[in-house]
Coordinates of C-alpha atoms in Angstrom, one line a residue:
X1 CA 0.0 0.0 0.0
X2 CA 1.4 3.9 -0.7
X3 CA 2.2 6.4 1.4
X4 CA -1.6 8.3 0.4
X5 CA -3.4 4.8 2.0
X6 CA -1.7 5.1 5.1
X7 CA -2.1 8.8 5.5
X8 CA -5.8 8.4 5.1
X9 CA -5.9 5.7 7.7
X10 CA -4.2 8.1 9.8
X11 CA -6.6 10.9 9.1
X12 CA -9.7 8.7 9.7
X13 CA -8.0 7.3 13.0
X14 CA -7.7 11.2 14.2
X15 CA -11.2 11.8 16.3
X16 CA -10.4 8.1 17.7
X17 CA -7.1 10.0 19.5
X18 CA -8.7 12.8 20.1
X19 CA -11.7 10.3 22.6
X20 CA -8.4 8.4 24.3
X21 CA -6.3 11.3 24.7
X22 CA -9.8 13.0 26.8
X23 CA -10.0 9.6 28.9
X24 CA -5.9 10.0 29.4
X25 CA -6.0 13.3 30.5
X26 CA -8.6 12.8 32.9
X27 CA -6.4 10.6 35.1
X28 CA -4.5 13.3 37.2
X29 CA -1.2 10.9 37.0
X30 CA 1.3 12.8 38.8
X31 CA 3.5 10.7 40.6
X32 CA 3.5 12.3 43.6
X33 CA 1.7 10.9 46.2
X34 CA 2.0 14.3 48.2
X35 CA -0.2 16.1 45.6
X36 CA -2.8 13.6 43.9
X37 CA -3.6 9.8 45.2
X38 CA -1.6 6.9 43.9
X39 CA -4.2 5.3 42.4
X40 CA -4.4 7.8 39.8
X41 CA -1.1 6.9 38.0
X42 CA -2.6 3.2 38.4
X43 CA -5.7 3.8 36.6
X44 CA -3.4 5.4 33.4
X45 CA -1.2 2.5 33.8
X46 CA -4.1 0.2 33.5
X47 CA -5.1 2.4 30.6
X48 CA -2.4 2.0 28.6
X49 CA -2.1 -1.6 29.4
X50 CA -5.8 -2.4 28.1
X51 CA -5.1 -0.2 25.2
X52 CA -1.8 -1.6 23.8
X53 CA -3.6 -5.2 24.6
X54 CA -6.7 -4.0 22.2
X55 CA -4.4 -3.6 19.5
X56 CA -3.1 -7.2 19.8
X57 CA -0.1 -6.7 21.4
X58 CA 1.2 -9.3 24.1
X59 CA 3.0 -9.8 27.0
X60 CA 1.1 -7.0 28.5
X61 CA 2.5 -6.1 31.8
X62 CA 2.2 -3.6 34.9
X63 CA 6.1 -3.3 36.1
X64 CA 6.6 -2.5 39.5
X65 CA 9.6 -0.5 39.4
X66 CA 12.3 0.3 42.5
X67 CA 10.5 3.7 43.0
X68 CA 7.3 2.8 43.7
X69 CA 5.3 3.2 40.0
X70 CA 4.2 1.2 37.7
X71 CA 5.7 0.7 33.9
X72 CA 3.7 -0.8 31.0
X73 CA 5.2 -3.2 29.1
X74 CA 4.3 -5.1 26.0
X75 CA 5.6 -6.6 22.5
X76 CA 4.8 -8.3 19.6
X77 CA 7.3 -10.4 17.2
X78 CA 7.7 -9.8 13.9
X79 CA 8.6 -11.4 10.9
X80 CA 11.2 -13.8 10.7
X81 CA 14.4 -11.6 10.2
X82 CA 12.9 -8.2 10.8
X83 CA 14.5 -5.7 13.3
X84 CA 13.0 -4.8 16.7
X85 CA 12.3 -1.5 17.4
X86 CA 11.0 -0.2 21.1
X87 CA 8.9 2.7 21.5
X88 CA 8.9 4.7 24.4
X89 CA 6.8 7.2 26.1
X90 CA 5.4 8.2 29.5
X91 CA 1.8 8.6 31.1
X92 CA 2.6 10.5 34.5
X93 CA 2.5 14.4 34.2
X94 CA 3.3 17.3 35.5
X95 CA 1.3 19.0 38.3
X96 CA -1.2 21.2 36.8
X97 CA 0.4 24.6 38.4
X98 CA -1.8 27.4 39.2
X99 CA -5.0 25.9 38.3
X100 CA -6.7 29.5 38.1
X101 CA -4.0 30.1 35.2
X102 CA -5.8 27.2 32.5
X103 CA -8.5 29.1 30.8
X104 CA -10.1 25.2 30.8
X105 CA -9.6 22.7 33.4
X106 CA -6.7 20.9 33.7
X107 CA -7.6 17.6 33.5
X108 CA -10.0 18.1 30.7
X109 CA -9.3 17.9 27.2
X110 CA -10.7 21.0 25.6
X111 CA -10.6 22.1 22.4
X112 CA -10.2 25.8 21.3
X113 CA -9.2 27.1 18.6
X114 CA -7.6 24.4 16.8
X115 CA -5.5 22.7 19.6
X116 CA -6.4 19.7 22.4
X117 CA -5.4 21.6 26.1
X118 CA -5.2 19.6 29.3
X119 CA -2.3 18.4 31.1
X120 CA -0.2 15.9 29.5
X121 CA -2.1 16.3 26.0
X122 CA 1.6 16.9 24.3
X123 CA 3.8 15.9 27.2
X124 CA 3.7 13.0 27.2
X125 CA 0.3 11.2 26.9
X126 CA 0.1 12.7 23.5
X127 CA 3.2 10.6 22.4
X128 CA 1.1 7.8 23.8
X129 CA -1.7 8.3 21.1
X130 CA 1.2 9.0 18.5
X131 CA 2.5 5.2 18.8
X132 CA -1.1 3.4 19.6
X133 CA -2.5 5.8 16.1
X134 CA 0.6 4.7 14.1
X135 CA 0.3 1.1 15.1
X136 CA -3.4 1.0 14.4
X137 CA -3.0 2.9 10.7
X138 CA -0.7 -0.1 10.0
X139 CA -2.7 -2.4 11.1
X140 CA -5.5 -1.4 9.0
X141 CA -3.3 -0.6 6.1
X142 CA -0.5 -3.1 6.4
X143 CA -2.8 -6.1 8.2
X144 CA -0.1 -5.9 10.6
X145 CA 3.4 -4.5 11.7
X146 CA 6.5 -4.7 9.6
X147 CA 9.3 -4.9 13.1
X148 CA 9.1 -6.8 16.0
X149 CA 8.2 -4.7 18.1
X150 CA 8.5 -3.5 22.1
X151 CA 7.0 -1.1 23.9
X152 CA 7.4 0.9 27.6
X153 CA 5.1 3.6 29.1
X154 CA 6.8 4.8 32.1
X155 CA 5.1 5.7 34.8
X156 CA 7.8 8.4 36.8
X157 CA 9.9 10.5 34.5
X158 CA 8.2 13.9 35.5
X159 CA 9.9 13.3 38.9
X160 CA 13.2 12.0 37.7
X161 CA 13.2 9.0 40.3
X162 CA 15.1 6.8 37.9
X163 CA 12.5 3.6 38.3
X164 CA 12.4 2.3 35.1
X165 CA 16.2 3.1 34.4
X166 CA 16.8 0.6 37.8
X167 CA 14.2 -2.2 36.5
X168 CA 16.0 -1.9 33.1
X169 CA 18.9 -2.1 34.5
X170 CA 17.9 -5.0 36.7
X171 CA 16.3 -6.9 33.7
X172 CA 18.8 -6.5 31.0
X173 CA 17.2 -8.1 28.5
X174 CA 14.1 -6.7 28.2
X175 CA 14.1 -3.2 26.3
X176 CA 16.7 -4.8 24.0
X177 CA 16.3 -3.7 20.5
X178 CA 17.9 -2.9 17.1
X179 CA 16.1 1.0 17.1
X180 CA 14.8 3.1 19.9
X181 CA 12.0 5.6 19.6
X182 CA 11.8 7.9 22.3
X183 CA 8.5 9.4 22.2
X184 CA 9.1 12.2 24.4
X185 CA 10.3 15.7 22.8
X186 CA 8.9 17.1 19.5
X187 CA 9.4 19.3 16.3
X188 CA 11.3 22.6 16.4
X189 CA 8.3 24.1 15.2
X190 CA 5.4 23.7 13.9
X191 CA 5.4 21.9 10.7
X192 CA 9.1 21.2 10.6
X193 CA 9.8 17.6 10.7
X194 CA 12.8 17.4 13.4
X195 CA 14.6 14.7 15.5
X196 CA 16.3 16.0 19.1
X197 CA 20.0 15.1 18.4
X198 CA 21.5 15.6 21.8
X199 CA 19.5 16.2 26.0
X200 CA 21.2 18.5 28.2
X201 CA 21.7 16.3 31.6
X202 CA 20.1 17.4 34.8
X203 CA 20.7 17.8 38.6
X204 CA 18.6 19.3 41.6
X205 CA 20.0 20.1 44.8
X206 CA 18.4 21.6 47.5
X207 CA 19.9 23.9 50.0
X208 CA 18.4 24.8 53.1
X209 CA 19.8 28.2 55.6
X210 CA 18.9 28.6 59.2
X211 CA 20.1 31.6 61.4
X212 CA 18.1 32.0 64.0
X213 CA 16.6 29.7 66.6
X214 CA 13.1 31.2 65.5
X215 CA 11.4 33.9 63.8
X216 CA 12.0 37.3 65.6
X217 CA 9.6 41.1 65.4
X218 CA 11.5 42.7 62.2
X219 CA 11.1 45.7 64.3
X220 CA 12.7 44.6 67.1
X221 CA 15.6 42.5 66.0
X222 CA 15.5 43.9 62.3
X223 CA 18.8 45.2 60.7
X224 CA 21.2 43.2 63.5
X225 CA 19.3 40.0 63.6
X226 CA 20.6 37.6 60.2
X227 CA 17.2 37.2 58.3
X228 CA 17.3 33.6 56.3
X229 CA 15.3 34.6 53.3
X230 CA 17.9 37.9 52.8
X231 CA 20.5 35.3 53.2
X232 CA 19.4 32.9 50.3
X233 CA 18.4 35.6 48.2
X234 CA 21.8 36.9 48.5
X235 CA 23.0 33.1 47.8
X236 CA 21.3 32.3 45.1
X237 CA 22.3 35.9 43.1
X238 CA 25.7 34.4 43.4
X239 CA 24.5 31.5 40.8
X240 CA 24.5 34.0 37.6
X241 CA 26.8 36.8 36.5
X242 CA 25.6 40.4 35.6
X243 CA 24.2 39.0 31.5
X244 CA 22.8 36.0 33.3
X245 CA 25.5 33.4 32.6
X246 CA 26.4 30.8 35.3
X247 CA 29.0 32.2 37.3
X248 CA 30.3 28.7 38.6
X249 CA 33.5 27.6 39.0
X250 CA 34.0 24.4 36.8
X251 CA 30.9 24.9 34.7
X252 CA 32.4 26.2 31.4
X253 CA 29.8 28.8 30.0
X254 CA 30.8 29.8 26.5
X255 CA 30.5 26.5 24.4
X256 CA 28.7 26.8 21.0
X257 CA 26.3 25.2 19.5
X258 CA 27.0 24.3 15.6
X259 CA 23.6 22.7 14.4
X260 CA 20.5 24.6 13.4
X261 CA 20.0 28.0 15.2
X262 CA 17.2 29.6 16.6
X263 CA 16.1 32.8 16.1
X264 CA 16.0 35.0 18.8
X265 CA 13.4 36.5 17.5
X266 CA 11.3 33.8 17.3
X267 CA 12.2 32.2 20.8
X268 CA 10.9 35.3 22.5
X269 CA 7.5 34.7 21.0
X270 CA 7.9 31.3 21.7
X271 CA 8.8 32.0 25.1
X272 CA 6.1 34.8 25.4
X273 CA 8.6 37.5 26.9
X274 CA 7.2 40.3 27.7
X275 CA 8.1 44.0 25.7
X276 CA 11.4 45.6 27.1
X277 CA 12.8 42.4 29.0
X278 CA 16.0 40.9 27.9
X279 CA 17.0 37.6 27.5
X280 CA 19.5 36.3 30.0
X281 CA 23.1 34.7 29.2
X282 CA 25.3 35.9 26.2
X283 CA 26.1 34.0 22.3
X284 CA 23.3 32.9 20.1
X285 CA 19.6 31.3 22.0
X286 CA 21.2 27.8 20.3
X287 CA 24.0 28.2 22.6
X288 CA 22.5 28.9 25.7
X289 CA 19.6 26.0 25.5
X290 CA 21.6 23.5 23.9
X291 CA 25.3 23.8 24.3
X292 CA 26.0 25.2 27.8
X293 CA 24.9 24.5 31.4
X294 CA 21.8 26.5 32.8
X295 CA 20.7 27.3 36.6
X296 CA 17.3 27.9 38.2
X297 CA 15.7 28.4 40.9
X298 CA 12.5 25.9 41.0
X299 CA 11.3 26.9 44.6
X300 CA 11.8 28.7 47.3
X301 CA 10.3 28.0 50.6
X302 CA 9.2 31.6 52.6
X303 CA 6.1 32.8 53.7
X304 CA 3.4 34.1 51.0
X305 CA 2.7 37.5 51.0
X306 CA -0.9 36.9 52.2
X307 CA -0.3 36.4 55.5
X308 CA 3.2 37.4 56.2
X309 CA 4.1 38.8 59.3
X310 CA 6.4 41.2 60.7
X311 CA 9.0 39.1 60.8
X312 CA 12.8 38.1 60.3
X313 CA 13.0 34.9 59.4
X314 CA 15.0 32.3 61.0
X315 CA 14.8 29.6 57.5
X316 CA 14.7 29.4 54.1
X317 CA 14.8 26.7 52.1
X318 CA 15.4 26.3 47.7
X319 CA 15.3 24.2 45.6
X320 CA 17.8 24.6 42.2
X321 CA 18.0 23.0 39.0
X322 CA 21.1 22.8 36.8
X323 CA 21.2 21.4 33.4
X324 CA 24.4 20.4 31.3
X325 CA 25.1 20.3 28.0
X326 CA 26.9 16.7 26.4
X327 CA 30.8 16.6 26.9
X328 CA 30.0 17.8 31.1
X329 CA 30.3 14.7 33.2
X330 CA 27.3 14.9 35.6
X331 CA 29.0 14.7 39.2
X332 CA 31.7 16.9 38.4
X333 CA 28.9 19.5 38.1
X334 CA 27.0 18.4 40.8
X335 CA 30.2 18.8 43.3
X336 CA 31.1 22.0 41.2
X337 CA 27.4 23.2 41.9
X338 CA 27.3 22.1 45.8
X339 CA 30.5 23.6 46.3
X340 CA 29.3 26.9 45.1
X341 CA 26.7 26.8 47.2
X342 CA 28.6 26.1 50.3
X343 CA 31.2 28.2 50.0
X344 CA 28.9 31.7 49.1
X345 CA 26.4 31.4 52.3
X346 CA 26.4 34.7 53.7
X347 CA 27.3 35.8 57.1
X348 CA 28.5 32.4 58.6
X349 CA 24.3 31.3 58.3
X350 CA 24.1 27.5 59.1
X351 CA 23.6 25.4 56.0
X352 CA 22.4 22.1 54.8
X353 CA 23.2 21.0 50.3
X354 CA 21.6 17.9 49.1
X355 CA 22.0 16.5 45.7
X356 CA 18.7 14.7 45.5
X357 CA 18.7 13.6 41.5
X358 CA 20.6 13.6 38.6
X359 CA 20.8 12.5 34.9
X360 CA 23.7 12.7 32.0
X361 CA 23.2 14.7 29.1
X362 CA 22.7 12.5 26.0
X363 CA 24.5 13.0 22.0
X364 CA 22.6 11.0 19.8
X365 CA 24.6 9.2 16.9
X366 CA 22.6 10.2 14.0
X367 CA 24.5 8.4 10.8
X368 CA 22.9 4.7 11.1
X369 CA 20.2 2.8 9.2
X370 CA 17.3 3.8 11.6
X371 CA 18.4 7.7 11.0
X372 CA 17.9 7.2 7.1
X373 CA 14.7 5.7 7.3
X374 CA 13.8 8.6 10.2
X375 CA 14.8 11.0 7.3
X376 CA 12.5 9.6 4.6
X377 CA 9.5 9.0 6.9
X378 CA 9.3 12.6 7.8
X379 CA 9.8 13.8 4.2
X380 CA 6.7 11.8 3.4
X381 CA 5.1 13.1 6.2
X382 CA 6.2 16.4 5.7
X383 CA 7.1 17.1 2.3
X384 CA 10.2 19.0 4.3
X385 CA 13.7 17.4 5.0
X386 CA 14.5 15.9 8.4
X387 CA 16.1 18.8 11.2
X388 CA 18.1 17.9 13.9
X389 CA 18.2 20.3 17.2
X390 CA 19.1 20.3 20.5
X391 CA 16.7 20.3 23.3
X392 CA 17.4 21.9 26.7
X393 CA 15.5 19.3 28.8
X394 CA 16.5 15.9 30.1
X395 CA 15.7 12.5 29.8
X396 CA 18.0 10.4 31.8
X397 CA 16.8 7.1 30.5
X398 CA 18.5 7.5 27.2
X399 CA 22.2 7.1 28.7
X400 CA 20.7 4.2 30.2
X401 CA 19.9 2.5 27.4
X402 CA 22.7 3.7 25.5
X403 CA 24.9 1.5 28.3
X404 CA 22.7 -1.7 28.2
X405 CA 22.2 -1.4 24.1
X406 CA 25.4 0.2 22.6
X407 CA 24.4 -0.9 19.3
X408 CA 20.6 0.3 19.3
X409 CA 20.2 3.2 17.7
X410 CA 18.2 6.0 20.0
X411 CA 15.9 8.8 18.1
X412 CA 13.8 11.3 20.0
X413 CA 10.7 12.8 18.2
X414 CA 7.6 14.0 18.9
X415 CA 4.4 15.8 18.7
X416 CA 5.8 18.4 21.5
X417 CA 7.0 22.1 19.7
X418 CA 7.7 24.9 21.4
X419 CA 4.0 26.5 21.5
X420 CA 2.6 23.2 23.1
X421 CA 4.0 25.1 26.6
X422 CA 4.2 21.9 28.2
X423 CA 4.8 22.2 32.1
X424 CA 3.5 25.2 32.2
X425 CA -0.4 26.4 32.2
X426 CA -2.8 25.5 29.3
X427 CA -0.7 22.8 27.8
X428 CA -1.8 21.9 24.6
X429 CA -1.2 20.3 21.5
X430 CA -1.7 21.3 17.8
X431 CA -4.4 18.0 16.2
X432 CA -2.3 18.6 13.0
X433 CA 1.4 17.8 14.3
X434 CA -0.2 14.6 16.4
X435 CA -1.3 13.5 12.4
X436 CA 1.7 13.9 10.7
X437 CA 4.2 12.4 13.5
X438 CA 2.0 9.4 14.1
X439 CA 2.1 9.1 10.0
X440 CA 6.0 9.5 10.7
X441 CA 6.1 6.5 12.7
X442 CA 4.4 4.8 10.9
X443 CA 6.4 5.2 7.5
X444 CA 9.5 4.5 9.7
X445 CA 8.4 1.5 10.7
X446 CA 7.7 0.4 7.1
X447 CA 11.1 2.1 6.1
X448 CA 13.3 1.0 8.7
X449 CA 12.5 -2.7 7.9
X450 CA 13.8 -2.3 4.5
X451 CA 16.6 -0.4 5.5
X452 CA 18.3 -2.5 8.4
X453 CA 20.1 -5.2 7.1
X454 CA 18.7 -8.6 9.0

């Protein structure tokens, strides 16, 4: 069958993803048991299970992994011969934020003007209905799958507890495959067909201050008693130089980034900036997202503005991210980071630095069989030629199965861009690219069978 047959399966498959991705964003699956129940995450699991069953997939199983989730599993052989190709996404989410911020409700899939928003409708549960809507267009088309085929839903990577990388790694053999499909980042933009050719790794590290042995009157003690807050404020400014850079010791800031550039232009739309604010950092937006390490600040424990008192205050407590870019070995920074932090706490104030996660950055290998048939899919797809960026987020799994399958080739794709806003408010994601990348996978599928040698 051509390339128009299985587009028009696709097409006619479209309001089908559209009903599962609404009954997938209803489940609230953060894994965090602090925030939503437990049980939520279980019913996706459960979902997805049931689903990747329904289209005739076996082995279906609920993993428990060392962290406490669950991870779906399934497969199906293929012909005799054929490669094996794993496909990867995940079904727990983000917390919704600021729920007064969604102009619908999170866990609803609305659509407005042209796009599907809710929670997790691009990241990641829209992946999800990119593989099941590929697999079921070649089903219809094909009368079944080309590969042999694995997949794994996990059920933790918003939280970064590593569960699946530790089952994986306890159970060696079972994500083994030829080609890896990491359905997990997205085009960079709209319309132009692109695979994510190398992760920034991650760390967080909390850092908590105490100076007093409680909270005193500010007008009292204020001036001559060490406030906590003013402490970490003044901390935490120590992180960035005066054009935003990391100021670091043994975090190189000025690498650059060769590969397709984006405009800076364009990224402050993208990012919505607001009139008259400048970007932070110096060299081209590529080279700050994708080539050199970034800092922030996720949190800071103080007291709300509602509410506060007259008060200097005897804690403070943060919580900051740092990403790196490929070629910076992950505890190197970590100690460079923690070390920072130590050595700049103001005024002698007690202090407490705990690296609680951490992932390597990943560089894809992009010259393999699995690549080419990548490249022709998407033309198809697209009627535009393959792109390769960077992407400034993480995804610690990939190293992992880098170590267990050195051969396997490892793509990242899509239906994520950078208007989908996902973690942020009023996630959403554009019908149109959730089309043409399940039609993607699918002609990959078909090509990458002919193309691998058996």
């Amino acid at each position: 069958m051509t390339q128009q047959h299985l587009a028009a399966a696709v097409r006619t498959l479209m309001p089908r993803a559209k009903a599962d991705l609404a009954e997938l964003v209803a489940f609230p699956s953060v894994a965090d048991p602090r925030q939503f129940p437990v049980e939520e995450c279980r019913k996706a699991a459960r979902w997805v299970a049931d689903a990747l069953a329904a289209e005739g997939l076996t082995g279906v199983q609920l993993l428990d992994t060392p962290d406490g989730t669950q991870s779906v599993y399934a497969e199906l052989p293929g012909p005799a011969g054929a490669p094996t190709v794993l496909l990867y996404s995940h079904y727990d989410v983000q917390p919704p934020l600021d729920e007064a911020g969604w102009h619908s409700p999170p866990f609803e899939l609305t659509e407005r003007d042209g796009r599907w928003y809710g929670r997790g409708a691009a990241d990641c549960k829209g992946n999800i209905l990119m593989h099941l809507t590929a697999l079921r267009a070649l089903r219809e088309v094909d009368g079944g799958l080309p590969v042999g085929l694995k997949v794994i839903v996990e059920g933790s990577e918003e939280q970064g507890t590593g569960g699946l990388e530790r089952y994986a790694e306890a159970h060696p053999d079972l994500l083994a495959a030829d080609a890896i499909v990491i359905g997990d980042t997205g085009n960079f933009a709209p319309g132009l067909p692109t695979v994510t050719a190398s992760l920034r790794g991650m760390t967080v590290i909390e850092v908590a201050l105490t100076t007093l042995a409680g909270n005193l009157h500010s007008g009292a003690f204020g001036g001559a008693a060490p406030d906590a807050l003013q402490a970490m404020v003044r901390l935490l400014a120590t992180l960035h130089d005066e054009h935003g850079d990391v100021a670091v010791a043994g975090l190189t800031a000025d690498q650059v980034w060769t590969g397709v550039q984006y405009d800076e232009a364009q990224f402050r739309a993208d990012a919505k900036v607001l009139d008259g604010v400048a970007l932070t950092g110096t060299g081209t937006v590529a080279d700050r997202l994708w080539a050199r390490p970034s800092v922030t600040v996720l949190g800071i424990d103080a007291p709300p503005v509602i509410g506060a008192t007259s008060s200097v205050q005897a804690s403070a407590k943060a919580l900051v991210s740092l990403r790196i870019p490929p070629g910076m070995e992950l505890k190197a920074a970590q100690q460079a980071l923690a070390a920072h932090l130590e050595a700049a706490v103001p005024w002698g104030a007690q202090a407490s630095v705990t690296v609680l996660s951490g992932g390597e950055a990943f560089d894809a290998d992009t010259t393999g069989p699995a690549y080419e048939a990548m490249g022709q899919a998407m033309r198809e797809a697209f009627g535009r030629e393959m792109v390769a960026s960077g992407e400034g987020g993480s995804i610690p799994l990939c190293n992992t199965l880098r170590t267990l399958y050195p051969q396997a080739e490892i793509i990242l794709i899509g239906v994520e861009d950078p208007t989908t806003q996902i973690h942020a408010v009023n996630e959403s994601v554009d019908p149109q690219e959730l089309e043409r990348m399940a039609l993607t996978e699918a002609l990959f599928l078909r090509a990458y069978a002919r193309l691998r040698p058996a």
